[in-house]
Amino acid sequence: MYQWRKFEFFEEKYAGKCAIPEDVTGKIECCSSGRGKVVIGCDDGTVCLLDRGLKFNYGFSAHSSSVLFLQQLKQRNFLVTIGEDDQVAPQQSTLCLKVFDLDKMQDEGSSTINPECVGILRIFTNQFPEAKITSFIVFEEVPPILLIAIGLDNGFIYCIKGDIARERITRFKLQVEYHSEKTLLSITGLGFRVDGESLQLFAVTPTSVSLFTMHDQPPRRQTLDQIGCGVNSVAMSDRSELIIGRPEAVYFYEVDGRGPCWAFEGEKKFLGWFRGYLLCVIEDQRNGRHTFNIYDLKNRLIAHSVSVKEVSHLLYEWGNIILIMTDKSTLCIGEKDMESKLDMLFKKNLYTVAINLVQTQQADAAATAEVLRKYGDHLYGKQDYDEAMAQYIHTIGHLEPSYVIQKFLDAQRIYNLTNYLEKLHEKGLASKDHTTLLLNCYTKLKDVEKLNLFIKSDDSVGEHKFDVETAIRVCRAANYHEHAMYVAKKTGRHEWYLKILLEDLGRYDEALRYISSLEPSQAGVTIKEYGKILTEHRPAETIEILIRLCTEDGDKKGASNSAYISMLPSPVDFLSIFIHHPQSLMDFLEKYANKVKDSPAQVEIHNTLLELYISKELNFPSISQVTDDGDLNHKVASVKSTMLKAQSNGTSADHKSSKEETDLLKRREKGLSLLKSAWPPEIEHPLYDVDLAIILCEMNAFKEGLLYLYEKMKLYKEVIACYMQTHDHEGLIACCKRLGDSGKGGDPSLWADLLKYFGELGEDCSKEVKEVLTYIERDDILPPIVVLQTLSTNPCLTLSVIKDYIARKLEQESKMIEEDRQAIENYQEDTLAMRKEIQDLRTNARIFQLSKCTACTFTLDLPAVHFMCMHSFHLRCLGDNEKECPECAPEYRSVLEMKKSLEQNSKDQDRFFQQVRNSKDGFSVIAEYFGKGIISKTSNGTTSGLRTGSTSSGSGF
């Protein structure tokens, strides 16, 4: 104890002005505190209540004589007192227990107000003989239940339990063991201890310490020690430990016996416990002086020490320690704030004490860290770097790491800095920069063992105690590739793992194996990023992985399962990785197309393959990457631009090697095969972009492909245009024979185009012209005059070429003219006969000589009706229709309906012009309309037939 440091962590409050008020006239017998009040019991039976600063509040007479014991309750504003009252009967004791409700006041006069006494109880009865009371304690159970323990000088403890206000109580007594001399020992101290649901009672005598378990019936007693103490030397700590003071030491007791013992010499006049401090009023046996000491047992220091007068009572209230002396003077001592105590320690460089102080007094972590920082700064100034770093490490989480890092970077203490950074990572408080710095420390120290421990520790990687990408980047930069790969693989950073394998180590086979081991989605992402490198060095293996990704389990689920195929990655997603390797791209797409027949991306795949097959030089496809909804004009413009560039740079096709020529032929064969296979007869639209295919064929002069596409699209004129461009006369005529036969759905006008071509050719093509004329004459495609005009532009052709054709056509025309002349004469004769008949009907009488009815064939009698058509009928046979002949009416109505139909058709302009366009001789159609009298018929000067636009014409056409 004498080696303990002394500090002034406490100070006197109220500057010595705090004293017992003069209103307290009697001798102070007992004191208690709680609920912001100090309660004093005097020998005159009065109880006084004092406010903060020991200012008198009010007093009242609790007992008629002396107040011996009292206690202020915590849960309720009740006061329990034991005092002497007037003797009611000779056999009864004068001591009684009272309970006052301090919240309820009752008027006894105009000047005094007394709290209501809610319960009075005689302590001693026949079963509980009277003895001197030496100790008193009240334990508040669930309100309003109280457990009162009264210690006596005969070794007994009287216990009263229940609601005293309602007089619902039970009494029982406890007894400590007898002394060896068969004399009873007085109870010098009591203390309740609550352990969970168990309630225990400590009992102290001058020679023993006992413990009663109150929940047992009867309460079970056990002796904890064979030493004891006197009155006022017993206290309870905040951890429910019993404290007793003896001249040689202070002893602590728990439920299982004696605990720590502190050797503080001197007679312990008073003992107390305040906020973790042990309070002792010690009398020096040599000079009789009294000293009040406050001990900090955890830090082994004396927090305060002061000489005092003779103390009569020790209290705690308002955060202060209150000492009441026998002369009614007082001493109020309060604890200084933590900052003041720390400043005091810092001035003396007692950092260790300061650290222990803030830790034991449960200061907040920030305050503790500040003390540790100051201690670390102090050690750093003394160049004790190792110990300084030990203190800085304890500040992690509160002190900015850069404060410590900067200090040790300047001091070039890389070992200490490494230790600090490791602790930062262990606590998960490291940033990316901290990880970078720590790994740089390891690499500078070449400490592979620590690097392995940091990188390959399952705990660190599993909990991500460092920034993964930073660790990978730093290890990679320092050529610790294996460590970087380990972290990347452990944390699932596949892109980093492959980047190191491919870019740094060039281990392509291992990279391919790693990609194969990944989940399909992850494998697809990684191969998109690193596929270019893999294709350059391992094309076959890369293609195999891609096929497996795009057709995974295809054999099991069936390649025709389009729903499943649509869930897999599309080959189009991987086109970019083949940008410098079109041959590998072609192999990849061919394998995929052979394996999957109904892929959702088959149009894009076929487009790409067509470009690879048809292109003169095998390059990465560009046109096929245009979106499907792109305009064809944009595509054509792109093609023209490409062709112009090719022309400006010179054509390289003339310098191709035989191997390249062979390769081109093989690719073109594949291209033509694809054009045909991807457009089967049963579907209307092909499985590729037709516009793109035509552009590719035109760009690369792929005649076979163009011919197939034009013919498939029924663009027959474009087909013969291809032959015309190459001056392939045999192919041209053969094509027209195949495509110009109207009986097979062909276009006969192709022969007219072919004749025009030969007419403008400018060279001798008599043989071809004669053959063409044969088909023109057979199908009567063109009039002879048009044929003559067409062929007249070719100076190399003679009249002998068409002499036979003209002769036949003239003979044929002569026959037709003669036939027409004969028909005209017949029509004219019929017309004259009809006109004569009409004239006769108008001018001469008609004699009806029929004797029988045309309808019933009976003899004709009156009344009868005769028609101009020479049919006669009984009137009764005609019925209601007397104005038309029943025999001739149907024929007349049919003529009228035909005429009406023709008039309606004359108003259908679209039909008229369609007939003109589709007819071999348009003039004959117009003549037919004139002949039927449709076009020429007028009414009121306007046409009732065809109209041009919305304007009427009086000309009839």
Short mmCIF file of C-alpha atoms in Angstrom, two decimals, residues 224-593:
data_model
loop_
_atom_site.label_atom_id
_atom_site.label_comp_id
_atom_site.label_asym_id
_atom_site.label_seq_id
_atom_site.Cartn_x
_atom_site.Cartn_y
_atom_site.Cartn_z
CA LEU A 224 -17.64 -18.22 4.71
CA ASP A 225 -14.91 -17.23 7.18
CA GLN A 226 -13.98 -17.33 10.86
CA ILE A 227 -13.01 -13.70 11.08
CA GLY A 228 -15.29 -10.68 11.28
CA CYS A 229 -15.31 -6.98 12.04
CA GLY A 230 -16.99 -4.28 14.05
CA VAL A 231 -19.90 -1.98 13.29
CA ASN A 232 -19.53 0.51 10.37
CA SER A 233 -16.76 -1.61 8.81
CA VAL A 234 -19.07 -3.51 6.48
CA ALA A 235 -20.05 -2.50 2.91
CA MET A 236 -21.26 -3.98 -0.36
CA SER A 237 -19.51 -3.41 -3.67
CA ASP A 238 -21.30 -2.75 -6.96
CA ARG A 239 -20.52 -6.36 -7.93
CA SER A 240 -22.46 -7.60 -4.88
CA GLU A 241 -19.30 -8.49 -3.01
CA LEU A 242 -19.21 -8.18 0.78
CA ILE A 243 -16.41 -5.95 2.08
CA ILE A 244 -15.22 -6.01 5.70
CA GLY A 245 -12.47 -3.93 7.26
CA ARG A 246 -10.11 -5.16 9.91
CA PRO A 247 -7.07 -3.43 11.39
CA GLU A 248 -4.68 -5.46 9.28
CA ALA A 249 -6.51 -5.52 5.94
CA VAL A 250 -9.71 -5.21 3.93
CA TYR A 251 -11.36 -8.48 2.85
CA PHE A 252 -13.73 -9.19 -0.04
CA TYR A 253 -16.21 -12.08 0.02
CA GLU A 254 -18.28 -13.76 -2.61
CA VAL A 255 -20.78 -16.62 -2.27
CA ASP A 256 -18.02 -19.22 -2.31
CA GLY A 257 -15.79 -17.65 0.31
CA ARG A 258 -13.07 -15.09 0.78
CA GLY A 259 -11.82 -13.31 -2.29
CA PRO A 260 -9.14 -10.62 -2.70
CA CYS A 261 -7.47 -9.17 0.38
CA TRP A 262 -5.88 -5.70 0.53
CA ALA A 263 -3.42 -4.95 3.32
CA PHE A 264 -4.35 -1.46 4.44
CA GLU A 265 -3.09 -0.96 8.03
CA GLY A 266 -4.99 0.95 10.67
CA GLU A 267 -8.33 0.57 12.33
CA LYS A 268 -11.14 0.89 9.83
CA LYS A 269 -13.62 3.25 11.43
CA PHE A 270 -15.81 3.44 8.33
CA LEU A 271 -15.88 1.43 5.13
CA GLY A 272 -17.71 2.24 1.88
CA TRP A 273 -17.85 1.69 -1.87
CA PHE A 274 -18.40 4.48 -4.41
CA ARG A 275 -18.25 4.10 -8.21
CA GLY A 276 -15.62 1.38 -8.15
CA TYR A 277 -13.56 3.06 -5.43
CA LEU A 278 -13.01 1.67 -1.94
CA LEU A 279 -13.63 4.27 0.78
CA CYS A 280 -11.90 3.93 4.17
CA VAL A 281 -11.79 6.13 7.23
CA ILE A 282 -8.67 4.87 9.01
CA GLU A 283 -7.53 5.74 12.52
CA ASP A 284 -3.78 5.82 13.06
CA GLN A 285 -3.13 3.90 16.25
CA ARG A 286 0.06 5.87 16.91
CA ASN A 287 -1.32 9.38 16.92
CA GLY A 288 -5.08 8.80 16.81
CA ARG A 289 -5.50 10.87 13.62
CA HIS A 290 -8.24 9.99 11.22
CA THR A 291 -7.56 9.79 7.47
CA PHE A 292 -10.10 9.40 4.70
CA ASN A 293 -8.64 7.46 1.78
CA ILE A 294 -10.17 6.64 -1.60
CA TYR A 295 -8.52 3.60 -3.21
CA ASP A 296 -8.55 2.64 -6.88
CA LEU A 297 -7.97 -1.07 -6.45
CA LYS A 298 -7.77 -1.90 -10.15
CA ASN A 299 -5.02 0.61 -10.87
CA ARG A 300 -3.41 0.27 -7.43
CA LEU A 301 -3.43 3.94 -6.61
CA ILE A 302 -4.83 6.24 -3.97
CA ALA A 303 -7.27 8.52 -5.73
CA HIS A 304 -7.65 10.87 -2.76
CA SER A 305 -6.43 11.17 0.80
CA VAL A 306 -7.40 13.77 3.36
CA SER A 307 -7.18 14.13 7.16
CA VAL A 308 -10.59 14.40 8.79
CA LYS A 309 -12.15 14.81 12.19
CA GLU A 310 -13.95 11.98 13.88
CA VAL A 311 -16.53 10.71 11.39
CA SER A 312 -19.97 9.64 12.53
CA HIS A 313 -21.66 8.83 9.20
CA LEU A 314 -20.70 8.13 5.59
CA LEU A 315 -23.20 8.82 2.76
CA TYR A 316 -23.34 9.06 -1.06
CA GLU A 317 -25.69 11.38 -2.90
CA TRP A 318 -25.72 13.85 -5.80
CA GLY A 319 -22.60 12.14 -7.17
CA ASN A 320 -20.65 13.13 -4.05
CA ILE A 321 -19.28 11.44 -0.97
CA ILE A 322 -20.62 13.04 2.20
CA LEU A 323 -18.81 12.67 5.53
CA ILE A 324 -20.71 13.79 8.63
CA MET A 325 -18.54 14.42 11.66
CA THR A 326 -19.50 14.02 15.29
CA ASP A 327 -19.55 17.83 15.63
CA LYS A 328 -22.12 18.06 12.80
CA SER A 329 -19.62 19.43 10.37
CA THR A 330 -19.53 17.86 6.92
CA LEU A 331 -17.14 17.20 4.11
CA CYS A 332 -18.44 16.81 0.52
CA ILE A 333 -16.02 15.25 -1.91
CA GLY A 334 -16.69 14.86 -5.64
CA GLU A 335 -14.77 13.13 -8.42
CA LYS A 336 -13.02 15.27 -10.98
CA ASP A 337 -13.92 14.86 -14.62
CA MET A 338 -11.89 12.48 -16.74
CA GLU A 339 -10.20 15.24 -18.71
CA SER A 340 -8.84 16.87 -15.57
CA LYS A 341 -7.53 13.56 -14.27
CA LEU A 342 -5.86 12.76 -17.57
CA ASP A 343 -4.26 16.21 -17.79
CA MET A 344 -2.83 15.65 -14.37
CA LEU A 345 -1.34 12.33 -15.46
CA PHE A 346 -0.07 13.65 -18.79
CA LYS A 347 1.84 16.45 -17.05
CA LYS A 348 3.67 13.80 -15.08
CA ASN A 349 4.08 11.55 -18.17
CA LEU A 350 2.15 8.85 -16.39
CA TYR A 351 0.63 7.48 -19.57
CA THR A 352 0.39 3.92 -18.32
CA VAL A 353 -1.66 5.05 -15.37
CA ALA A 354 -3.83 7.14 -17.66
CA ILE A 355 -4.46 4.19 -19.92
CA ASN A 356 -5.38 1.94 -17.03
CA LEU A 357 -7.61 4.67 -15.64
CA VAL A 358 -9.70 5.17 -18.76
CA GLN A 359 -9.99 1.42 -19.26
CA THR A 360 -11.09 0.64 -15.72
CA GLN A 361 -13.56 3.52 -15.58
CA GLN A 362 -15.15 2.31 -18.82
CA ALA A 363 -14.50 5.50 -20.73
CA ASP A 364 -15.61 5.57 -24.34
CA ALA A 365 -13.35 4.05 -26.96
CA ALA A 366 -12.52 7.41 -28.49
CA ALA A 367 -11.20 8.78 -25.19
CA THR A 368 -9.15 5.62 -24.66
CA ALA A 369 -7.71 5.89 -28.15
CA GLU A 370 -6.73 9.52 -27.53
CA VAL A 371 -4.80 8.51 -24.41
CA LEU A 372 -3.09 5.73 -26.30
CA ARG A 373 -2.21 8.14 -29.09
CA LYS A 374 -0.58 10.57 -26.69
CA TYR A 375 1.33 7.74 -25.09
CA GLY A 376 2.43 6.56 -28.51
CA ASP A 377 3.56 10.08 -29.42
CA HIS A 378 5.52 10.22 -26.18
CA LEU A 379 7.27 6.93 -26.92
CA TYR A 380 7.85 7.96 -30.54
CA GLY A 381 9.54 11.12 -29.35
CA LYS A 382 11.83 8.98 -27.20
CA GLN A 383 12.56 6.88 -30.35
CA ASP A 384 11.07 3.82 -28.71
CA TYR A 385 9.42 2.86 -31.99
CA ASP A 386 8.44 -0.68 -31.10
CA GLU A 387 6.56 0.30 -27.98
CA ALA A 388 5.07 3.33 -29.71
CA MET A 389 3.71 1.13 -32.46
CA ALA A 390 2.23 -1.19 -29.81
CA GLN A 391 0.21 1.77 -28.53
CA TYR A 392 -0.80 2.97 -31.99
CA ILE A 393 -2.09 -0.49 -32.82
CA HIS A 394 -4.58 -0.18 -29.95
CA THR A 395 -5.96 3.00 -31.52
CA ILE A 396 -7.02 1.27 -34.75
CA GLY A 397 -10.62 2.09 -35.52
CA HIS A 398 -10.48 5.51 -33.85
CA LEU A 399 -7.24 7.16 -34.95
CA GLU A 400 -6.79 8.02 -38.62
CA PRO A 401 -4.29 5.45 -39.99
CA SER A 402 -2.52 8.05 -42.10
CA TYR A 403 -1.36 9.74 -38.86
CA VAL A 404 0.60 6.65 -37.88
CA ILE A 405 1.67 5.66 -41.38
CA GLN A 406 3.22 9.06 -42.07
CA LYS A 407 5.27 8.92 -38.88
CA PHE A 408 6.79 5.55 -39.64
CA LEU A 409 7.34 6.30 -43.31
CA ASP A 410 9.43 9.27 -42.27
CA ALA A 411 11.30 7.21 -39.71
CA GLN A 412 11.90 4.46 -42.29
CA ARG A 413 10.64 1.86 -39.85
CA ILE A 414 9.25 -0.54 -42.43
CA TYR A 415 9.01 -3.42 -39.94
CA ASN A 416 6.81 -1.43 -37.56
CA LEU A 417 4.77 -0.09 -40.44
CA THR A 418 4.21 -3.62 -41.73
CA ASN A 419 2.97 -4.70 -38.31
CA TYR A 420 0.52 -1.79 -38.16
CA LEU A 421 -0.83 -2.45 -41.63
CA GLU A 422 -1.31 -6.13 -40.81
CA LYS A 423 -3.43 -5.21 -37.82
CA LEU A 424 -5.48 -2.84 -39.97
CA HIS A 425 -6.27 -5.68 -42.32
CA GLU A 426 -7.04 -8.11 -39.50
CA LYS A 427 -9.71 -5.72 -38.22
CA GLY A 428 -11.11 -5.16 -41.71
CA LEU A 429 -10.39 -1.41 -41.64
CA ALA A 430 -7.83 -1.28 -44.42
CA SER A 431 -8.44 0.67 -47.61
CA LYS A 432 -7.07 -0.04 -51.07
CA ASP A 433 -4.10 2.21 -50.39
CA HIS A 434 -3.32 0.34 -47.18
CA THR A 435 -3.35 -2.97 -49.02
CA THR A 436 -1.05 -1.54 -51.67
CA LEU A 437 1.35 -0.24 -49.03
CA LEU A 438 1.40 -3.50 -47.07
CA LEU A 439 2.10 -5.60 -50.14
CA ASN A 440 4.82 -3.19 -51.18
CA CYS A 441 6.35 -3.61 -47.73
CA TYR A 442 6.34 -7.38 -48.13
CA THR A 443 7.88 -7.20 -51.57
CA LYS A 444 10.54 -4.73 -50.44
CA LEU A 445 11.41 -6.94 -47.51
CA LYS A 446 11.20 -9.97 -49.81
CA ASP A 447 9.31 -11.64 -47.01
CA VAL A 448 7.66 -14.40 -49.02
CA GLU A 449 6.57 -16.23 -45.89
CA LYS A 450 4.50 -13.30 -44.63
CA LEU A 451 3.25 -12.64 -48.11
CA ASN A 452 2.06 -16.22 -48.29
CA LEU A 453 0.43 -15.91 -44.89
CA PHE A 454 -1.33 -12.70 -45.90
CA ILE A 455 -2.39 -13.84 -49.33
CA LYS A 456 -3.09 -17.52 -48.83
CA SER A 457 -4.69 -17.42 -45.41
CA ASP A 458 -8.15 -18.92 -45.72
CA ASP A 459 -9.51 -16.55 -43.10
CA SER A 460 -8.23 -13.42 -44.74
CA VAL A 461 -9.38 -14.27 -48.23
CA GLY A 462 -12.64 -15.77 -47.09
CA GLU A 463 -13.59 -12.67 -45.13
CA HIS A 464 -12.04 -10.25 -47.64
CA LYS A 465 -9.93 -8.43 -45.08
CA PHE A 466 -8.13 -6.64 -47.90
CA ASP A 467 -9.08 -5.14 -51.21
CA VAL A 468 -8.82 -8.02 -53.63
CA GLU A 469 -8.17 -6.10 -56.83
CA THR A 470 -5.50 -4.01 -55.20
CA ALA A 471 -3.74 -7.11 -53.90
CA ILE A 472 -3.82 -8.71 -57.33
CA ARG A 473 -2.55 -5.58 -59.04
CA VAL A 474 0.35 -5.05 -56.63
CA CYS A 475 1.45 -8.70 -56.66
CA ARG A 476 1.27 -8.71 -60.42
CA ALA A 477 3.35 -5.52 -60.68
CA ALA A 478 5.96 -7.04 -58.34
CA ASN A 479 6.12 -10.23 -60.44
CA TYR A 480 4.49 -12.33 -57.73
CA HIS A 481 2.22 -13.86 -60.31
CA GLU A 482 1.44 -17.03 -58.37
CA HIS A 483 0.19 -15.03 -55.42
CA ALA A 484 -1.91 -12.83 -57.64
CA MET A 485 -3.37 -15.89 -59.37
CA TYR A 486 -4.13 -17.51 -56.02
CA VAL A 487 -6.11 -14.50 -54.81
CA ALA A 488 -7.93 -14.14 -58.12
CA LYS A 489 -8.94 -17.80 -58.18
CA LYS A 490 -9.91 -17.89 -54.51
CA THR A 491 -12.14 -14.83 -54.78
CA GLY A 492 -13.65 -15.73 -58.14
CA ARG A 493 -12.02 -12.87 -60.08
CA HIS A 494 -11.74 -14.93 -63.23
CA GLU A 495 -10.85 -11.99 -65.46
CA TRP A 496 -7.75 -11.24 -63.37
CA TYR A 497 -6.72 -14.86 -63.25
CA LEU A 498 -6.89 -15.17 -67.01
CA LYS A 499 -5.22 -11.80 -67.55
CA ILE A 500 -2.18 -13.01 -65.61
CA LEU A 501 -2.14 -16.39 -67.31
CA LEU A 502 -2.39 -14.97 -70.80
CA GLU A 503 -0.71 -11.59 -70.69
CA ASP A 504 2.03 -12.24 -68.16
CA LEU A 505 2.77 -15.95 -68.29
CA GLY A 506 1.57 -17.00 -71.71
CA ARG A 507 0.12 -20.27 -70.35
CA TYR A 508 -2.63 -20.65 -72.91
CA ASP A 509 -3.43 -24.32 -72.32
CA GLU A 510 -3.90 -23.73 -68.61
CA ALA A 511 -6.12 -20.74 -69.35
CA LEU A 512 -8.29 -22.88 -71.60
CA ARG A 513 -8.60 -25.56 -68.92
CA TYR A 514 -9.54 -22.92 -66.39
CA ILE A 515 -12.24 -21.48 -68.64
CA SER A 516 -13.60 -24.97 -69.20
CA SER A 517 -13.95 -25.45 -65.45
CA LEU A 518 -16.06 -22.31 -64.98
CA GLU A 519 -19.81 -22.03 -65.01
CA PRO A 520 -21.17 -21.45 -68.54
CA SER A 521 -22.14 -17.86 -67.82
CA GLN A 522 -18.75 -17.04 -66.35
CA ALA A 523 -16.96 -18.89 -69.12
CA GLY A 524 -18.84 -16.90 -71.72
CA VAL A 525 -17.89 -13.57 -70.13
CA THR A 526 -14.22 -14.46 -69.80
CA ILE A 527 -13.85 -15.86 -73.29
CA LYS A 528 -15.39 -12.70 -74.75
CA GLU A 529 -12.70 -10.68 -73.04
CA TYR A 530 -9.70 -12.89 -73.77
CA GLY A 531 -10.89 -14.76 -76.84
CA LYS A 532 -8.68 -12.74 -79.20
CA ILE A 533 -5.50 -13.89 -77.49
CA LEU A 534 -6.70 -17.47 -77.25
CA THR A 535 -7.77 -17.52 -80.90
CA GLU A 536 -4.38 -16.26 -81.95
CA HIS A 537 -2.46 -18.97 -80.11
CA ARG A 538 -4.92 -21.85 -79.63
CA PRO A 539 -7.65 -21.50 -82.27
CA ALA A 540 -8.82 -25.13 -82.39
CA GLU A 541 -9.14 -25.45 -78.61
CA THR A 542 -10.89 -22.10 -78.35
CA ILE A 543 -13.40 -23.09 -81.00
CA GLU A 544 -14.04 -26.35 -79.17
CA ILE A 545 -14.84 -24.47 -75.95
CA LEU A 546 -17.13 -22.07 -77.81
CA ILE A 547 -19.01 -24.93 -79.44
CA ARG A 548 -19.45 -26.55 -76.06
CA LEU A 549 -20.73 -23.28 -74.57
CA CYS A 550 -23.18 -22.60 -77.37
CA THR A 551 -24.45 -26.21 -77.65
CA GLU A 552 -23.95 -27.52 -74.14
CA ASP A 553 -25.76 -30.83 -73.56
CA GLY A 554 -27.09 -30.49 -77.07
CA ASP A 555 -26.87 -34.22 -77.65
CA LYS A 556 -28.80 -34.99 -74.50
CA LYS A 557 -31.51 -32.37 -74.88
CA GLY A 558 -31.71 -32.52 -78.67
CA ALA A 559 -30.39 -29.95 -81.10
CA SER A 560 -33.92 -29.25 -82.31
CA ASN A 561 -35.06 -28.12 -78.91
CA SER A 562 -35.28 -24.43 -79.83
CA ALA A 563 -36.50 -23.42 -76.35
CA TYR A 564 -33.35 -24.83 -74.81
CA ILE A 565 -31.08 -23.50 -77.55
CA SER A 566 -32.42 -19.97 -77.03
CA MET A 567 -31.18 -20.08 -73.44
CA LEU A 568 -27.61 -20.75 -74.49
CA PRO A 569 -25.11 -18.09 -75.61
CA SER A 570 -25.39 -17.12 -79.26
CA PRO A 571 -22.38 -17.54 -81.57
CA VAL A 572 -22.96 -13.97 -82.73
CA ASP A 573 -21.87 -12.79 -79.27
CA PHE A 574 -18.38 -14.16 -79.90
CA LEU A 575 -17.74 -12.81 -83.41
CA SER A 576 -15.52 -10.00 -82.17
CA ILE A 577 -12.86 -12.36 -80.85
CA PHE A 578 -12.16 -13.56 -84.42
CA ILE A 579 -11.56 -10.09 -85.81
CA HIS A 580 -8.03 -10.97 -86.95
CA HIS A 581 -8.74 -14.62 -87.68
CA PRO A 582 -11.54 -15.01 -90.25
CA GLN A 583 -10.53 -18.59 -91.07
CA SER A 584 -11.11 -19.60 -87.45
CA LEU A 585 -14.40 -17.73 -87.47
CA MET A 586 -15.48 -19.66 -90.53
CA ASP A 587 -14.56 -22.96 -88.89
CA PHE A 588 -16.43 -22.01 -85.73
CA LEU A 589 -19.63 -21.00 -87.52
CA GLU A 590 -19.54 -24.06 -89.79
CA LYS A 591 -19.25 -26.41 -86.83
CA TYR A 592 -22.04 -24.64 -85.01
CA ALA A 593 -24.33 -24.60 -88.07
#
